[in-house]
CSV table of C-alpha atoms in Angstrom, one decimal:
chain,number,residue,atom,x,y,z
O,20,UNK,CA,0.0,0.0,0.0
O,21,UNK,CA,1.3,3.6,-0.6
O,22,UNK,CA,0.0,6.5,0.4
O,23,UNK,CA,0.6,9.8,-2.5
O,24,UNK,CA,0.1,13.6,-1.3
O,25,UNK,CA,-0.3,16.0,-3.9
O,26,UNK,CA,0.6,18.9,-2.7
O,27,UNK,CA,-2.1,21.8,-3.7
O,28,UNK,CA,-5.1,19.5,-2.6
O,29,UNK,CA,-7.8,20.8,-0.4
O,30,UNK,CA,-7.6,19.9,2.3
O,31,UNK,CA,-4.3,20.0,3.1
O,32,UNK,CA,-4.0,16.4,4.1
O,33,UNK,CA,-6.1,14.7,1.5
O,34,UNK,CA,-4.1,12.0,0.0
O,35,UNK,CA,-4.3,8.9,-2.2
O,36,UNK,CA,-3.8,5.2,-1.2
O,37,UNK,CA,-2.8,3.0,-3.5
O,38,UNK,CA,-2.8,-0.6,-2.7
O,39,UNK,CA,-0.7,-3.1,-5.2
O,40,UNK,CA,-0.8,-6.6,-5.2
O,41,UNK,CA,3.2,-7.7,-4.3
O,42,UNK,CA,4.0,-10.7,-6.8
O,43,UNK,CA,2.6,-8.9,-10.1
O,44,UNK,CA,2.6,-5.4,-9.1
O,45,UNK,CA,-0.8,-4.4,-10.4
O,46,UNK,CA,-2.7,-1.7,-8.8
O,47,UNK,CA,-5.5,-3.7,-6.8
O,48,UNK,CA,-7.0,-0.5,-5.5
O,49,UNK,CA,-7.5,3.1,-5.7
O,50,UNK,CA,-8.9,5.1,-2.7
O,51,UNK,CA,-9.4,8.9,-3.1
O,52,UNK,CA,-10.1,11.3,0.0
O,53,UNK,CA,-13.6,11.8,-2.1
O,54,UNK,CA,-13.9,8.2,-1.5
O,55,UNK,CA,-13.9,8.0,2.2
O,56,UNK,CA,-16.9,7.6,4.3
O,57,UNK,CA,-17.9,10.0,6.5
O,58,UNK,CA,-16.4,8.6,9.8
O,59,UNK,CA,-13.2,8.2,7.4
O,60,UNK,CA,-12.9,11.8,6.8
O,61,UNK,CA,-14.0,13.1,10.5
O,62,UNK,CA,-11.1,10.8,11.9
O,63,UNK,CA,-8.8,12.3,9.3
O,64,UNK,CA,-9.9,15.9,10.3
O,65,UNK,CA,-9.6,15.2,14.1
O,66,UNK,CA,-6.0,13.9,14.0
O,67,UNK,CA,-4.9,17.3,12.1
O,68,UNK,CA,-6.7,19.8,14.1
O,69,UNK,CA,-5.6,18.3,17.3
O,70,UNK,CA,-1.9,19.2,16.0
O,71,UNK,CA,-2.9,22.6,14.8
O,72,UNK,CA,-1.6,21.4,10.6
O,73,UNK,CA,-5.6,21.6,9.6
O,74,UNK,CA,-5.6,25.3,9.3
O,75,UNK,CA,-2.9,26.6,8.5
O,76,UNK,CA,-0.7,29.0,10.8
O,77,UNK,CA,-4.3,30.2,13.3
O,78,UNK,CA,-4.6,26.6,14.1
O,79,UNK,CA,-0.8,26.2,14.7
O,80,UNK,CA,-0.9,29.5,16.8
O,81,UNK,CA,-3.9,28.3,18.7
O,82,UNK,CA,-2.5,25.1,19.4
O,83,UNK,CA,0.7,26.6,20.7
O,84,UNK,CA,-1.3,28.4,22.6
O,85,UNK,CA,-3.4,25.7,24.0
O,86,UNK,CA,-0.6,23.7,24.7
O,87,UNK,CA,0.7,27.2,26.8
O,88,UNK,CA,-2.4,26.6,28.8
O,89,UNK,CA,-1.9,22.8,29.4
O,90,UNK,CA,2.1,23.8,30.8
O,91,UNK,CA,0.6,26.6,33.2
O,92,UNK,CA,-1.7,24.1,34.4
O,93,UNK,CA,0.6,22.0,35.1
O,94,UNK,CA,2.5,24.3,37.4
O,95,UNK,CA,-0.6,25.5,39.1
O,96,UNK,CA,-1.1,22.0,40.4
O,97,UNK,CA,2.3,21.9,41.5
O,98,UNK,CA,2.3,25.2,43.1
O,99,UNK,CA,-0.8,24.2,45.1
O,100,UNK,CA,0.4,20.9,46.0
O,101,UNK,CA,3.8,22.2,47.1
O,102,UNK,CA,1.9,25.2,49.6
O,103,UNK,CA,-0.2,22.4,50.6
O,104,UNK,CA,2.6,19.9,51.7
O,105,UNK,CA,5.3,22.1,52.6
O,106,UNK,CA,3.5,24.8,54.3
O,107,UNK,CA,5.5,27.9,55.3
O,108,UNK,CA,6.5,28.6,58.7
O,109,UNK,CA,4.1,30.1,61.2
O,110,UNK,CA,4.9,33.3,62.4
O,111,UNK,CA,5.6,32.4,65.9
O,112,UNK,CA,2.8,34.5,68.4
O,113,UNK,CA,3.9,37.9,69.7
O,114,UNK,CA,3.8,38.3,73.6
O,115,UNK,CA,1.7,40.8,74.3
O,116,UNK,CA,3.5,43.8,76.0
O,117,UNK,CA,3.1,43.7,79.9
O,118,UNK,CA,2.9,47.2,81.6
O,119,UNK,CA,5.9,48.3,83.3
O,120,UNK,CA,5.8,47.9,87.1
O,121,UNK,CA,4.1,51.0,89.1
O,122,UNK,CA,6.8,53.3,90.6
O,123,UNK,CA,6.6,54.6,94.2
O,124,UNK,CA,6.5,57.9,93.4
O,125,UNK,CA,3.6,57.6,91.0
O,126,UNK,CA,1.2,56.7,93.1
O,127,UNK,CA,1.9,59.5,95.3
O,128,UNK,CA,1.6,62.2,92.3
O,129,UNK,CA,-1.9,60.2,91.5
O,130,UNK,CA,-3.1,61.0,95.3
């Protein structure tokens, strides 16, 4: 089997399989993308929009940029598992001030 690509074909990935019989080398089959069912085609779709090719350079950029997302996830689940397992320190409790002793002679000016 052999798979050709011609190269302005829309869509972009729409390609030819050939399949030839290995002793005598006759074509035994021609399949077209025209000739693909529907759940054929779909499949064929799906596989080159997940990578972004489908569209050109906006599907590439919004892969990239959908792969950015999947990366920043990534480090917001480690940043809330490391807070959660390795908690900072606590601030240890302040005393609260104590009021300096009474003098002598200030309880004699308060008379």
């Amino acid at each position: 089997a052999f798979v050709v690509r011609e190269q302005d074909r829309w869509p972009l990935f729409a390609s030819t399989q050939l399949s030839v019989d290995p002793y005598t080398a006759q074509p035994l089959r021609t399949e077209t993308y025209a000739d693909f069912n529907s759940g054929r085609k779909v499949r064929t779709w799906l596989r080159f929009l997940h990578t972004g090719e489908a569209l050109g350079w906006p599907g590439q950029l919004i892969a990239a940029l959908a792969s950015f997302g999947a990366v920043f996830l990534v480090y917001t689940g480690y940043s809330l598992s490391w807070r959660r397992f390795f908690p900072r320190r606590q601030a240890r409790a302040v005393a609260t001030p104590v009021a300096p002793p009474e003098s002598p002679e200030s309880k004699t000016h308060a008379a």
